[in-house]
PDB file of C-alpha atoms in Angstrom:
ATOM      1  CA  UNK A 554      99.394   5.584-108.517  1.00  0.00           C
ATOM      2  CA  UNK A 555     100.743   8.432-110.894  1.00  0.00           C
ATOM      3  CA  UNK A 556      98.421  10.691-112.673  1.00  0.00           C
ATOM      4  CA  UNK A 557      98.201  11.179-116.575  1.00  0.00           C
ATOM      5  CA  UNK A 558     101.728  13.071-118.021  1.00  0.00           C
ATOM      6  CA  UNK A 559     101.237  16.374-119.106  1.00  0.00           C
ATOM      7  CA  UNK A 560     103.408  19.034-120.877  1.00  0.00           C
ATOM      8  CA  UNK A 561     104.038  20.653-117.597  1.00  0.00           C
ATOM      9  CA  UNK A 562     105.229  17.550-116.147  1.00  0.00           C
ATOM     10  CA  UNK A 563     107.296  16.706-118.697  1.00  0.00           C
ATOM     11  CA  UNK A 564     109.719  19.682-118.094  1.00  0.00           C
ATOM     12  CA  UNK A 565     110.044  19.219-114.244  1.00  0.00           C
ATOM     13  CA  UNK A 566     112.831  16.352-114.632  1.00  0.00           C
ATOM     14  CA  UNK A 567     116.388  16.240-113.020  1.00  0.00           C
ATOM     15  CA  UNK A 568     117.330  18.069-109.873  1.00  0.00           C
ATOM     16  CA  UNK A 569     115.821  20.846-109.216  1.00  0.00           C
ATOM     17  CA  UNK A 570     118.757  23.121-110.161  1.00  0.00           C
ATOM     18  CA  UNK A 571     117.930  21.572-114.035  1.00  0.00           C
ATOM     19  CA  UNK A 572     114.028  22.104-113.568  1.00  0.00           C
ATOM     20  CA  UNK A 573     114.555  26.406-112.462  1.00  0.00           C
ATOM     21  CA  UNK A 574     115.749  26.465-115.208  1.00  0.00           C
ATOM     22  CA  UNK A 575     113.602  24.477-118.008  1.00  0.00           C
ATOM     23  CA  UNK A 576     110.713  26.278-116.409  1.00  0.00           C
ATOM     24  CA  UNK A 577     112.823  29.723-117.114  1.00  0.00           C
ATOM     25  CA  UNK A 578     113.936  28.647-120.936  1.00  0.00           C
ATOM     26  CA  UNK A 579     110.430  27.806-121.545  1.00  0.00           C
ATOM     27  CA  UNK A 580     108.825  31.192-119.971  1.00  0.00           C
ATOM     28  CA  UNK A 581     106.994  29.093-117.811  1.00  0.00           C
ATOM     29  CA  UNK A 582     107.808  31.319-114.631  1.00  0.00           C
ATOM     30  CA  UNK A 583     105.879  34.322-113.141  1.00  0.00           C
ATOM     31  CA  UNK A 584     107.611  37.523-112.583  1.00  0.00           C
ATOM     32  CA  UNK A 585     108.070  36.472-109.048  1.00  0.00           C
ATOM     33  CA  UNK A 586     109.183  32.916-110.365  1.00  0.00           C
ATOM     34  CA  UNK A 587     111.775  34.831-112.498  1.00  0.00           C
ATOM     35  CA  UNK A 588     113.407  37.270-109.356  1.00  0.00           C
ATOM     36  CA  UNK A 589     112.993  34.541-106.759  1.00  0.00           C
ATOM     37  CA  UNK A 590     115.187  31.537-107.536  1.00  0.00           C
ATOM     38  CA  UNK A 591     115.320  30.728-103.720  1.00  0.00           C
ATOM     39  CA  UNK A 592     111.671  30.342-103.364  1.00  0.00           C
ATOM     40  CA  UNK A 593     111.180  28.661-106.414  1.00  0.00           C
ATOM     41  CA  UNK A 594     113.829  26.034-104.872  1.00  0.00           C
ATOM     42  CA  UNK A 595     112.203  26.177-101.383  1.00  0.00           C
ATOM     43  CA  UNK A 596     108.763  24.937-103.012  1.00  0.00           C
ATOM     44  CA  UNK A 597     110.171  21.870-104.697  1.00  0.00           C
ATOM     45  CA  UNK A 598     111.748  20.814-101.332  1.00  0.00           C
ATOM     46  CA  UNK A 599     109.397  21.253 -99.522  1.00  0.00           C
ATOM     47  CA  UNK A 600     106.971  19.458-102.331  1.00  0.00           C
ATOM     48  CA  UNK A 601     109.499  16.140-101.686  1.00  0.00           C
ATOM     49  CA  UNK A 602     109.838  16.859 -97.913  1.00  0.00           C
ATOM     50  CA  UNK A 603     105.866  16.604 -97.653  1.00  0.00           C
ATOM     51  CA  UNK A 604     105.636  13.591-100.206  1.00  0.00           C
ATOM     52  CA  UNK A 605     108.165  11.914 -98.581  1.00  0.00           C
ATOM     53  CA  UNK A 606     106.653  12.342 -95.072  1.00  0.00           C
ATOM     54  CA  UNK A 607     103.171  11.207 -96.608  1.00  0.00           C
ATOM     55  CA  UNK A 608     105.230   8.621 -97.719  1.00  0.00           C
ATOM     56  CA  UNK A 609     106.452   7.153 -93.703  1.00  0.00           C
ATOM     57  CA  UNK A 610     103.040   7.830 -92.517  1.00  0.00           C
ATOM     58  CA  UNK A 611     100.733   5.996 -95.223  1.00  0.00           C
ATOM     59  CA  UNK A 612     103.054   2.427 -95.792  1.00  0.00           C
ATOM     60  CA  UNK A 613     101.618   0.908 -99.220  1.00  0.00           C
ATOM     61  CA  UNK A 614      99.028   3.432 -99.833  1.00  0.00           C
ATOM     62  CA  UNK A 615      98.925   3.925-103.859  1.00  0.00           C
ATOM     63  CA  UNK A 616      98.493   8.265-104.322  1.00  0.00           C
ATOM     64  CA  UNK A 617      99.884  10.790-106.433  1.00  0.00           C
ATOM     65  CA  UNK A 618     103.747  10.151-106.274  1.00  0.00           C
ATOM     66  CA  UNK A 619     106.225  12.672-106.212  1.00  0.00           C
ATOM     67  CA  UNK A 620     106.416  14.138-109.646  1.00  0.00           C
ATOM     68  CA  UNK A 621     102.757  14.871-109.515  1.00  0.00           C
ATOM     69  CA  UNK A 622     103.218  16.208-106.356  1.00  0.00           C
ATOM     70  CA  UNK A 623     105.736  18.399-107.693  1.00  0.00           C
ATOM     71  CA  UNK A 624     103.609  20.029-109.765  1.00  0.00           C
ATOM     72  CA  UNK A 625     100.747  20.564-107.895  1.00  0.00           C
ATOM     73  CA  UNK A 626     102.863  22.683-105.938  1.00  0.00           C
ATOM     74  CA  UNK A 627     104.072  24.343-108.578  1.00  0.00           C
ATOM     75  CA  UNK A 628     100.925  25.327-110.082  1.00  0.00           C
ATOM     76  CA  UNK A 629      99.603  26.134-106.504  1.00  0.00           C
ATOM     77  CA  UNK A 630     102.532  28.677-105.881  1.00  0.00           C
ATOM     78  CA  UNK A 631     102.756  32.248-107.235  1.00  0.00           C
ATOM     79  CA  UNK A 632     106.394  31.469-109.011  1.00  0.00           C
ATOM     80  CA  UNK A 633     104.472  29.831-112.455  1.00  0.00           C
ATOM     81  CA  UNK A 634     102.809  31.870-115.349  1.00  0.00           C
ATOM     82  CA  UNK A 635      99.850  30.776-117.457  1.00  0.00           C
ATOM     83  CA  UNK A 636     101.528  29.230-119.689  1.00  0.00           C
ATOM     84  CA  UNK A 637     102.848  26.637-116.899  1.00  0.00           C
ATOM     85  CA  UNK A 638      99.041  26.295-116.071  1.00  0.00           C
ATOM     86  CA  UNK A 639      97.562  26.006-120.209  1.00  0.00           C
ATOM     87  CA  UNK A 640     100.710  23.442-120.431  1.00  0.00           C
ATOM     88  CA  UNK A 641      99.399  21.801-116.911  1.00  0.00           C
ATOM     89  CA  UNK A 642      95.575  21.162-118.962  1.00  0.00           C
ATOM     90  CA  UNK A 643      98.059  19.339-121.913  1.00  0.00           C
ATOM     91  CA  UNK A 644      97.726  15.784-121.533  1.00  0.00           C
ATOM     92  CA  UNK A 645     100.787  14.246-123.288  1.00  0.00           C
ATOM     93  CA  UNK A 646      99.896  10.263-123.421  1.00  0.00           C
ATOM     94  CA  UNK A 647      98.719  10.423-126.850  1.00  0.00           C
ATOM     95  CA  UNK A 648     101.236  13.228-128.081  1.00  0.00           C
TER      96      UNK A 648
END
């Protein structure tokens, strides 16, 4: 089951390159994220890999979807800043 949408998750659509560019343009990357693009892309790829493994190991179970897990992985990394964290707290269901 997907978790509620947030203003941060609304930025995470498209290819990993597109997501990175969106985060950069919206000024949601920390200085580490701006300086190490490949590391940010690696976090995204690892999140997708871990989600795929979880789905294979837990067929028919519900939980956060790949999009939710991507947001969580980025927010747990040093590559997004306080602005991104604030956007992650803004529920967009009623916007």
